[in-house]
Short mmCIF file of C-alpha atoms in Angstrom, two decimals:
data_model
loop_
_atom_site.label_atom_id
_atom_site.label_comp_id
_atom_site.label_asym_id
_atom_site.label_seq_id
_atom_site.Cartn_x
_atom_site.Cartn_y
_atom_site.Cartn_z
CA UNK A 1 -46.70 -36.58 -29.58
CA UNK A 2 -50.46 -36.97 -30.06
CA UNK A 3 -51.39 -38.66 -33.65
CA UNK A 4 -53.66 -36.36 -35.92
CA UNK A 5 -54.82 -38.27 -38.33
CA UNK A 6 -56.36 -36.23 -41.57
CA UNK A 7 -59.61 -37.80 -40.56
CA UNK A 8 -59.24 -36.34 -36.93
CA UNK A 9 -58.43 -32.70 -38.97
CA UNK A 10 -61.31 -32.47 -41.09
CA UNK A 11 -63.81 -33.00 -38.16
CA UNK A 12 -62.52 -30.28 -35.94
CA UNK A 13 -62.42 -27.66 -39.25
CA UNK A 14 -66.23 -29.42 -39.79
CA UNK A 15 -66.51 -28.46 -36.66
CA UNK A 16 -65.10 -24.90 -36.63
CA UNK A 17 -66.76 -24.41 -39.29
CA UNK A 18 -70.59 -25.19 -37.65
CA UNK A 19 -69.66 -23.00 -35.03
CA UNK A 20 -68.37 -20.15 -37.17
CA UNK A 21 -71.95 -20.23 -39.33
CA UNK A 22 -73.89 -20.02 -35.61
CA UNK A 23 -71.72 -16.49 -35.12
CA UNK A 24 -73.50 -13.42 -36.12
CA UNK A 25 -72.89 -11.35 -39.41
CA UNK A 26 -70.74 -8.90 -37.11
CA UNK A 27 -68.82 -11.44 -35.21
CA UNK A 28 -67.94 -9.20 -32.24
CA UNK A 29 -71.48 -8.80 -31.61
CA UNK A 30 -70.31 -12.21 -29.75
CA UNK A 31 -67.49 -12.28 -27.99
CA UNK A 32 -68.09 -15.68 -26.19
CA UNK A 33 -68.63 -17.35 -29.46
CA UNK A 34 -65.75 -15.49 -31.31
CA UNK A 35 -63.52 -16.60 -28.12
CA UNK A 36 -64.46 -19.80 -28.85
CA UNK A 37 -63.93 -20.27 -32.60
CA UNK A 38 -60.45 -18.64 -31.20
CA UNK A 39 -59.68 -21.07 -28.52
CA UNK A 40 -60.61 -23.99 -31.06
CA UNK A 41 -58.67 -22.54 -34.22
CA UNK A 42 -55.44 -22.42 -31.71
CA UNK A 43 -56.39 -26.12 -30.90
CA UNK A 44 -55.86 -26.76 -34.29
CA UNK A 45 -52.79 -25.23 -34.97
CA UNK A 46 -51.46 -26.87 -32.11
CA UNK A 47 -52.92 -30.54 -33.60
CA UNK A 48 -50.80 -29.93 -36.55
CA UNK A 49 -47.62 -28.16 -35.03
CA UNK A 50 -44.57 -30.56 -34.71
CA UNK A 51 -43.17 -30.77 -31.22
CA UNK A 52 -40.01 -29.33 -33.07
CA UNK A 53 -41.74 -26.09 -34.44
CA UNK A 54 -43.18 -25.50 -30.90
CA UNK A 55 -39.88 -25.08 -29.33
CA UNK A 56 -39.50 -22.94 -32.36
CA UNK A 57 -41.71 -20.69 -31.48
CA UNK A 58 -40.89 -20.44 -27.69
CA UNK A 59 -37.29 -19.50 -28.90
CA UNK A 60 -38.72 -16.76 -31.13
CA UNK A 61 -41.19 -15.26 -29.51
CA UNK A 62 -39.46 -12.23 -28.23
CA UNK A 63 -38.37 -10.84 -31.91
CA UNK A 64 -41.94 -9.99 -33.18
CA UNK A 65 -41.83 -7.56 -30.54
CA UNK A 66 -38.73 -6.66 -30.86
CA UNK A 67 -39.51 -5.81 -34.58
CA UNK A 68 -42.21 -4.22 -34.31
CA UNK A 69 -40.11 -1.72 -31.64
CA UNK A 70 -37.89 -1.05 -34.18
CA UNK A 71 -40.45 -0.36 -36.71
CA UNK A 72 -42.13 1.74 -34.29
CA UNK A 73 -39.45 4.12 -33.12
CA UNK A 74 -38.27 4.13 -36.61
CA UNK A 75 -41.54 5.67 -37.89
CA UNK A 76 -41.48 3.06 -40.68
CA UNK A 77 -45.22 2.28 -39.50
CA UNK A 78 -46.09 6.42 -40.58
CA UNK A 79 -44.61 5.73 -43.80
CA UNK A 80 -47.71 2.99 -44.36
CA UNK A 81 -50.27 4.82 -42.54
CA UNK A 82 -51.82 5.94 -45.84
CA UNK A 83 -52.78 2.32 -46.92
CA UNK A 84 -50.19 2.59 -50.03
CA UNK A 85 -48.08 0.38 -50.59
CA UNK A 86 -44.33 1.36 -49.77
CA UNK A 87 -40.98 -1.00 -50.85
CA UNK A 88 -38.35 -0.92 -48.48
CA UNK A 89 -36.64 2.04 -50.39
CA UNK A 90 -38.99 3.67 -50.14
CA UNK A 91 -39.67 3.66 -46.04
CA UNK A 92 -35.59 4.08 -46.28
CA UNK A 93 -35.80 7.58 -48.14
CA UNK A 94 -38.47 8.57 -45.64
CA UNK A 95 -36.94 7.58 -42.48
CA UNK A 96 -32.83 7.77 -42.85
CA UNK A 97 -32.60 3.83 -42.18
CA UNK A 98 -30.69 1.77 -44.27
CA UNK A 99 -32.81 -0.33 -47.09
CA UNK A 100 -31.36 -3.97 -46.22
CA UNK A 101 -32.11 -3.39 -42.82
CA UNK A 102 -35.74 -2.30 -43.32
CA UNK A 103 -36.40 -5.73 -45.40
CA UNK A 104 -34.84 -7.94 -42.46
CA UNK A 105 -37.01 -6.58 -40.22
CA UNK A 106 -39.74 -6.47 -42.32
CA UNK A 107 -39.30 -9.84 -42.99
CA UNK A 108 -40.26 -10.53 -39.79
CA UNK A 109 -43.15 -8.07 -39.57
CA UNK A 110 -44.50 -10.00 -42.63
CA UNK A 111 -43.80 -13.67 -41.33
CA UNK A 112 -45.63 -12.51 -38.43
CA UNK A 113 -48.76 -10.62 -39.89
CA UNK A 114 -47.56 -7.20 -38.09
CA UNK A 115 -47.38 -6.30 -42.22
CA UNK A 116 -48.37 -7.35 -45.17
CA UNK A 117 -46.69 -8.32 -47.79
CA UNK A 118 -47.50 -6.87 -51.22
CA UNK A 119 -44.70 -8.36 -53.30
CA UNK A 120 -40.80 -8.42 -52.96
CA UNK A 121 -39.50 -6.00 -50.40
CA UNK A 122 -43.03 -4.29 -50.73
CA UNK A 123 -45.31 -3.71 -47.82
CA UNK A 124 -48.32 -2.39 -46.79
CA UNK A 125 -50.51 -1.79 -43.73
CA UNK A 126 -52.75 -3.96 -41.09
CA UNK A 127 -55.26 -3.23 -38.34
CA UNK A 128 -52.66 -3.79 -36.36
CA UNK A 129 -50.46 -1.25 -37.56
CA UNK A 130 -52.74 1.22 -37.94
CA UNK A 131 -53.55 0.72 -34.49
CA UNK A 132 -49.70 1.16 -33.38
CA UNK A 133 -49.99 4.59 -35.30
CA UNK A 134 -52.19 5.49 -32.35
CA UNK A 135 -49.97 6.84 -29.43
CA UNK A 136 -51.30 5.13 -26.43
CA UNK A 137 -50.97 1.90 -28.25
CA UNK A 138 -47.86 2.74 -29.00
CA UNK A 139 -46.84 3.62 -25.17
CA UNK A 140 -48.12 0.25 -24.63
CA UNK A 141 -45.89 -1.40 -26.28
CA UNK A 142 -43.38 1.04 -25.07
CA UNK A 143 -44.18 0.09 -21.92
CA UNK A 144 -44.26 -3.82 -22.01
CA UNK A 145 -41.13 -3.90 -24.13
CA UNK A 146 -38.70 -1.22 -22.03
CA UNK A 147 -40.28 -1.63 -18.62
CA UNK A 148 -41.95 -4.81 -17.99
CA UNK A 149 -39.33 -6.78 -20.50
CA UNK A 150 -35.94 -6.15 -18.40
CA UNK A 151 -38.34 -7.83 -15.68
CA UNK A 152 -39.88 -10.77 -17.67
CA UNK A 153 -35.98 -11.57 -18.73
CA UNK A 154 -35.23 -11.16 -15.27
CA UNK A 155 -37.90 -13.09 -13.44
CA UNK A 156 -36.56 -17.05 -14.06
CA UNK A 157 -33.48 -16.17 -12.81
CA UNK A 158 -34.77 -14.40 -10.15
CA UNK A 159 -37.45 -16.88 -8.99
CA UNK A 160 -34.40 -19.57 -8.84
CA UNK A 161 -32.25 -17.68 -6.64
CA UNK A 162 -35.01 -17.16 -4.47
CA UNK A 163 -36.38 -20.56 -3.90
CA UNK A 164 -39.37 -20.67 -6.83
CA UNK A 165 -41.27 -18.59 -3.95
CA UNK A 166 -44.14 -16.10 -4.95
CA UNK A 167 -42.79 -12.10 -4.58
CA UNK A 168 -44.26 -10.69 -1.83
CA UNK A 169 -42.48 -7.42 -1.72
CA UNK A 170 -42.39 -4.89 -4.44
CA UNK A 171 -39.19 -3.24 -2.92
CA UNK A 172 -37.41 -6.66 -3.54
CA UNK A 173 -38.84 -8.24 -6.07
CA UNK A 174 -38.03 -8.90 -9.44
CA UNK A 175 -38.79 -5.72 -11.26
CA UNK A 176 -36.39 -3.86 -8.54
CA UNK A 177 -34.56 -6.83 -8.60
CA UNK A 178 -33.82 -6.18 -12.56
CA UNK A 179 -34.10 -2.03 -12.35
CA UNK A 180 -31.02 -1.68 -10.17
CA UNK A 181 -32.85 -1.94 -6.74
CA UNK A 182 -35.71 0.88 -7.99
CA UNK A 183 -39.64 -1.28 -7.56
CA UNK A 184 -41.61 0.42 -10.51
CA UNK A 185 -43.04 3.47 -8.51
CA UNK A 186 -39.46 4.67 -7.54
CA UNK A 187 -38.61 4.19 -11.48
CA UNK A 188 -41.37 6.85 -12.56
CA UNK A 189 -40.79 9.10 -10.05
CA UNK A 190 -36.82 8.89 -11.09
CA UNK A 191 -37.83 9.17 -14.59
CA UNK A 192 -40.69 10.92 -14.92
CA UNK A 193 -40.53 10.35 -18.88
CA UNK A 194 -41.61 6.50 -18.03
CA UNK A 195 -44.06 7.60 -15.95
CA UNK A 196 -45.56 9.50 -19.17
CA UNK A 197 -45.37 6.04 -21.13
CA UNK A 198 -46.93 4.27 -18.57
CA UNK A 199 -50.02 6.35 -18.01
CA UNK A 200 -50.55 6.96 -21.80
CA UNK A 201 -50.33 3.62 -22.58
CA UNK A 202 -52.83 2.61 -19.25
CA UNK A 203 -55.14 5.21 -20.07
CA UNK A 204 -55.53 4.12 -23.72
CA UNK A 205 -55.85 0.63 -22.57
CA UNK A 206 -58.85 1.27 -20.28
CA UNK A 207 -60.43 3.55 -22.66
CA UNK A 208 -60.78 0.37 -24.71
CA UNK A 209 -62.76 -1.45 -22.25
CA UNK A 210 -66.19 -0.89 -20.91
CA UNK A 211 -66.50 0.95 -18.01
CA UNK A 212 -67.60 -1.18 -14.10
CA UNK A 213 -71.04 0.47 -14.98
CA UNK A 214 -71.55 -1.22 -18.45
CA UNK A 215 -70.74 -4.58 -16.34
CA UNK A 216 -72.73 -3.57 -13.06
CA UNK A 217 -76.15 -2.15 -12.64
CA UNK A 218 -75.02 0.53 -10.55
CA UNK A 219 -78.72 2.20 -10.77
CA UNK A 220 -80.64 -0.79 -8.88
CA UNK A 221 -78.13 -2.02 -6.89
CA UNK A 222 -76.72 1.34 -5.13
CA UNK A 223 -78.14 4.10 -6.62
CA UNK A 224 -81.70 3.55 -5.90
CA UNK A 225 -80.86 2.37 -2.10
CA UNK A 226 -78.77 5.36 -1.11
CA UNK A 227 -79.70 7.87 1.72
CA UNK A 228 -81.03 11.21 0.80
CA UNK A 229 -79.62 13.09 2.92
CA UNK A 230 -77.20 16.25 2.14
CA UNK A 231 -74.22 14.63 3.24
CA UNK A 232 -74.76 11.84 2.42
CA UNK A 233 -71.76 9.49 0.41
CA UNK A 234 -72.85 7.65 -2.36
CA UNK A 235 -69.67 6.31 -3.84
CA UNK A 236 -66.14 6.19 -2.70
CA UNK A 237 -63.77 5.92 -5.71
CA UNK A 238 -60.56 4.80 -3.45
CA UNK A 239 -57.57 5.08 -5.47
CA UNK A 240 -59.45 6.45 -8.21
CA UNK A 241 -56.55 8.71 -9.44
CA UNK A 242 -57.20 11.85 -11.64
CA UNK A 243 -61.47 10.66 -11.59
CA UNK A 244 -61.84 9.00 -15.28
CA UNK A 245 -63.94 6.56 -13.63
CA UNK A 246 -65.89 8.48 -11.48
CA UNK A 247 -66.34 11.15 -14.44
CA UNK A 248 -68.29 8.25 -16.02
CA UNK A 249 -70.17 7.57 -13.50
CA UNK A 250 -71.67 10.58 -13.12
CA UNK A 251 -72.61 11.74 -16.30
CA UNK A 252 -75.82 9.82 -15.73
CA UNK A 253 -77.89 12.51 -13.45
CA UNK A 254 -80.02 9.70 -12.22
CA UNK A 255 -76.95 9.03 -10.59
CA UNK A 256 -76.25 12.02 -8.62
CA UNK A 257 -78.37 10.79 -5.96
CA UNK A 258 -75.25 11.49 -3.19
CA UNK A 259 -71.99 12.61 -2.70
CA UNK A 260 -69.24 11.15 -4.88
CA UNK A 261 -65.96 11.14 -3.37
CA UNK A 262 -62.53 10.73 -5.37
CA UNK A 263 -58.91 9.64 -3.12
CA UNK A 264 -55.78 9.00 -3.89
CA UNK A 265 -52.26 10.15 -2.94
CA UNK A 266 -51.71 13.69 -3.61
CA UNK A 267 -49.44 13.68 -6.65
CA UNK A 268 -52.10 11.09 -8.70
CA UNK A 269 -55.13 13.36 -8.05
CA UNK A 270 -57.20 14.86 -10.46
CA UNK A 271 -57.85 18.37 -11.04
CA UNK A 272 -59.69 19.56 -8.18
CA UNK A 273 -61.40 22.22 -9.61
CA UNK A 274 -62.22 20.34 -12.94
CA UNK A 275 -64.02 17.20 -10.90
CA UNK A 276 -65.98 19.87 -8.41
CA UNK A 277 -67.69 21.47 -11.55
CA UNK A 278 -68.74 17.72 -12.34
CA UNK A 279 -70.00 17.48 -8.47
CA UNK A 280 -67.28 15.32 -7.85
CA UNK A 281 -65.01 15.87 -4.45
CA UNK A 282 -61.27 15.05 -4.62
CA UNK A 283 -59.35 13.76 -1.08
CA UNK A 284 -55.85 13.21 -0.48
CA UNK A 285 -55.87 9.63 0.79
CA UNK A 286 -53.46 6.19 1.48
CA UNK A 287 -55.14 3.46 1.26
CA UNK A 288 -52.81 1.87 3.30
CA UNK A 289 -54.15 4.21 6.36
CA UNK A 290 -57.86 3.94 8.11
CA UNK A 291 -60.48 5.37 5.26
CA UNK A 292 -61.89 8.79 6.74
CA UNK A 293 -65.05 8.32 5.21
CA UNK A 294 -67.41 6.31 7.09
CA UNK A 295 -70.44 4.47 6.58
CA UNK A 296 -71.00 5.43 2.34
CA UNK A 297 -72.87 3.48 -0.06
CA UNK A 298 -70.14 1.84 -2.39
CA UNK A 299 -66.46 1.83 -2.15
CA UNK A 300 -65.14 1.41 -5.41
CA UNK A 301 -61.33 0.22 -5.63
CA UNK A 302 -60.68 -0.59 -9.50
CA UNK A 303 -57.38 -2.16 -10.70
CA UNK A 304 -55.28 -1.38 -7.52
CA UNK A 305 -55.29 -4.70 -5.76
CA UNK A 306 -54.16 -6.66 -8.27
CA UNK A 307 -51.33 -4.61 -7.93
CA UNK A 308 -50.72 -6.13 -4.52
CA UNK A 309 -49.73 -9.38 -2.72
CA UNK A 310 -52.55 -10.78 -0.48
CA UNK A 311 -50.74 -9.57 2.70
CA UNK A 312 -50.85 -5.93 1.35
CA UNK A 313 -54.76 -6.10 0.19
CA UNK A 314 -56.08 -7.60 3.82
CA UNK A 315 -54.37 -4.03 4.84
CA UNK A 316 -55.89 -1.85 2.25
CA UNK A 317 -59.33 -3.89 2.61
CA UNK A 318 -59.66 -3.87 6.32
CA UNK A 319 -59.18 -0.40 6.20
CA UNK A 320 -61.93 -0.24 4.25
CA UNK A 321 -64.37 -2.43 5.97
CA UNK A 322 -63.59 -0.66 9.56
CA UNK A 323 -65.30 1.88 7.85
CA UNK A 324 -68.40 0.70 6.27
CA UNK A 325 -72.11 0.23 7.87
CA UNK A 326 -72.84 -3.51 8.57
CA UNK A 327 -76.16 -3.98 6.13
CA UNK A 328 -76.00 -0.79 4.44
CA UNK A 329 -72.13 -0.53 2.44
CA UNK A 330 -70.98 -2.61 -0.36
CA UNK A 331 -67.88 -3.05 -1.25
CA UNK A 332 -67.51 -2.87 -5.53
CA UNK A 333 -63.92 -4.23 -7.07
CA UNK A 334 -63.44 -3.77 -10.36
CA UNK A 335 -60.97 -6.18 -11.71
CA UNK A 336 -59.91 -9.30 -13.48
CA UNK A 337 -61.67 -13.06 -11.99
CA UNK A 338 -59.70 -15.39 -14.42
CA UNK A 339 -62.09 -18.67 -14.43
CA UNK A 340 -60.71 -22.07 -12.39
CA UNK A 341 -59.62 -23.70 -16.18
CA UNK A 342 -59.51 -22.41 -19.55
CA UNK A 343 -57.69 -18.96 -18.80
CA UNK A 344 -57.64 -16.41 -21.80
CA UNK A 345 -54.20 -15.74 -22.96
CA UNK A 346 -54.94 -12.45 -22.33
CA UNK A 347 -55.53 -13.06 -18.27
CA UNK A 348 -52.75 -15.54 -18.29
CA UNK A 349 -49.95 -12.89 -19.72
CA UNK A 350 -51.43 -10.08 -17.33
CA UNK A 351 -51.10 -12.18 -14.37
CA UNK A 352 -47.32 -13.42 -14.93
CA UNK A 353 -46.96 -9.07 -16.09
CA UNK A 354 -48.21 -8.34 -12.91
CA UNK A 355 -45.91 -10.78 -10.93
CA UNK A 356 -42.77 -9.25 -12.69
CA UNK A 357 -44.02 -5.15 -12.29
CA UNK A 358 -45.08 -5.53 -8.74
CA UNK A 359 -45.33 -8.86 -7.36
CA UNK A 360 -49.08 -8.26 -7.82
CA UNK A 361 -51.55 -10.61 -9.17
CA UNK A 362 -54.92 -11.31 -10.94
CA UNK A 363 -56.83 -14.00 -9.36
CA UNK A 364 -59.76 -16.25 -9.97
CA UNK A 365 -62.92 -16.66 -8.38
CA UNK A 366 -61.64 -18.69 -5.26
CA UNK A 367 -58.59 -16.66 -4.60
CA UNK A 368 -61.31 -13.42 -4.33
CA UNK A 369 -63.44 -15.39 -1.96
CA UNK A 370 -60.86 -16.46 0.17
CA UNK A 371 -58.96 -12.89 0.42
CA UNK A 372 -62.11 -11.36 1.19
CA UNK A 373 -63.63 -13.73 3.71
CA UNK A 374 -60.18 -13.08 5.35
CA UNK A 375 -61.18 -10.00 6.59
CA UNK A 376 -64.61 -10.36 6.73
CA UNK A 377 -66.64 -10.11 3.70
CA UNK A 378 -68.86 -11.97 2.34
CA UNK A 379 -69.06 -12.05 -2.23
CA UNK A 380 -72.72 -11.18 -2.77
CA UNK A 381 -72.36 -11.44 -6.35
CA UNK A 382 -69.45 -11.57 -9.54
CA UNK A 383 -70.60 -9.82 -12.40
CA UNK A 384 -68.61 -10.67 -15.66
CA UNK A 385 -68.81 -10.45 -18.87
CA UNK A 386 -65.82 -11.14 -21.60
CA UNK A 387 -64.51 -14.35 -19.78
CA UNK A 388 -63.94 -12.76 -16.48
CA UNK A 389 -61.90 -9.90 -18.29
CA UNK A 390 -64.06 -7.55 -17.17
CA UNK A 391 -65.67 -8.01 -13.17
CA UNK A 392 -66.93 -6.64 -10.63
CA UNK A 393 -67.10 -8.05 -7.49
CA UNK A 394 -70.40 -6.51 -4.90
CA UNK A 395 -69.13 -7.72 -1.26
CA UNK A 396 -70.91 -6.93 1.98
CA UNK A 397 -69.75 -6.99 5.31
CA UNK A 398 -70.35 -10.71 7.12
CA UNK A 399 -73.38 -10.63 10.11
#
């Protein structure tokens, strides 16, 4: 165990404290900087954790979430949406539970900061559960606790039997491994109410990030450069599902300077006759076949090959590139590039999620150049912003 010595304490919260006074008055007008006070407030915590306490808190990890389930599906959160404080009787009388149960698990909520505590057996409400009031959120949850949880518990057990390998296939691996043979596709099409969690829950999540225009400049770098012909394609959204993203896109007119394709399988396509008003085509497509439409200006794939093992994306990418003009097509991806060392949390948990769900992955900057020059691309540029979170990666086509 590494000594901290008081001495040693007071000069990392003298220097928290520097950095926190060079942070704006809104400190998410800075999300490096606020990532950083973050990373070096954790560091501290961790200098004055016992070795005993970690293990602690490995053990009990699971239970916060497990609280805040029950909480959740027990509409106690409802009962302290309106910012008054409630005591355990009273979220008892409003919900049916029973009033000792509601303080043990508020116990935890408290211990935790899921609730605050506003005296004995009296509670009131946080940002974070107001924000669990909100019901994509709360599909979130949903989803990481009942779907991707029977997986997580599943996946040391599973990576042991199978040789501490890397999953390659989803129809084996250890979400089917843990759901009865069924890989996560099979599950929501078996259960279509799971499917319903999963896509409310997505749907809120993305709507809570910026959109791969906000982090590209679409404008210069396709938009501008783009034939003017009739027919001519200016993006391909492959896999772009029911068009959110393309939606965005083209609510700029400056942007409507070609055709603006949206493909996906036919069950996960948009409304047809919703997009068209928007000048946006819809096309039944598998990416896992050759693309039909050749020689566009940008084909955009967002968040579907981090669903996939390399093997799978040189399949969906060649496709791809067979049909793009050498010198003329870029390929955009819109995903995750965790950086070499100092991974978020955030990218590290989505990565091992993704592993467990579909024997997908997120990768960092090396793993994107090597799977691309694979099959013949070369990375032009990665544009980031909120530590790699949020990327997009502009390939072209090697000479």
């Amino acid at each position: 165990m590494t000594s901290t010595t008081r001495e040693k304490l007071l000069q990392s919260i003298r220097t928290l404290l520097a950095n926190a006074e060079n942070l704006p008055a809104n400190i998410f007008d800075d999300q490096a900087g606020r990532r950083s006070i973050l990373r070096e407030i954790t560091s501290l915590k961790n200098a004055i954790t016992t070795p005993f306490e970690g293990v602690g808190e490995l053990c009990f990890q699971p239970h916060r979430s497990a609280a805040a389930k029950i909480a959740l599906e027990g509409k106690w959160f409802e009962v302290l949406a309106d910012g008054r404080p409630k005591t355990a009787q009273d979220i008892a009388s409003a919900t049916g539970a029973e009033p000792l149960l509601v303080a043990r698990i508020m116990m935890v909520l408290t211990a935790t900061h899921v609730v605050e505590e506003r005296g004995p057996q009296t509670y009131g409400a946080t940002p974070l559960t107001q924000i669990l009031l909100d019901p994509g959120w709360a599909d979130g949850l949903r989803h990481f606790f009942d779907h991707c949880g029977p997986s997580m518990i599943n996946l040391p057990g599973y990576l042991h039997r199978n040789g501490y390998k890397v999953p390659q296939d989803v129809k084996t691996g250890p979400f089917a491994d843990a759901w009865g043979g069924r890989h996560t596709w099979a599950l929501y099409e078996d259960e279509p109410e799971r499917g319903k969690v999963f896509n409310s829950g997505m749907t809120r999540w993305k709507q809570n990030n910026r959109t791969w225009t906000d982090t590209y400049p679409a404008m210069s770098r396709i938009c501008e450069n783009v034939e003017k012909s009739k027919d001519a394609v200016l993006l391909v959204d492959v896999g772009g599902g029911r068009g959110h993203i393309s939606e965005d896109f083209v609510k700029d007119p400056a942007r409507r300077t070609g055709r603006v394709i949206v493909q996906d399988l036919p069950a996960a396509l948009g409304d047809a006759d919703s997009l068209s008003k928007q000048g946006i085509e819809t096309m039944a497509y598998d990416f896992f076949t050759p693309q039909p439409v050749k020689g566009a200006k940008a084909y955009l794939i967002r968040r579907v090959l981090h669903d996939w093992p390399d093997r799978a994306c040189r399949e969906i990418l060649s496709n791809t590139a067979a049909a793009m003009r050498q010198g003329y097509s870029k390929l955009l991806i819109d995903e995750l590039v965790l950086p070499d060392t100092n991974v978020p949390p955030q990218g590290a948990f989505l990565d091992l999620s993704m592993m467990a769900l579909e024997t997908g992955t997120e990768r960092t900057s090396g793993q994107w150049h090597d799977l691309l020059a694979s099959v013949g691309f070369r990375i032009e540029k990665i544009w980031s912003t909120n530590a790699g979170l949020e990327s997009v990666i502009e390939a072209e086509l090697k000479s």
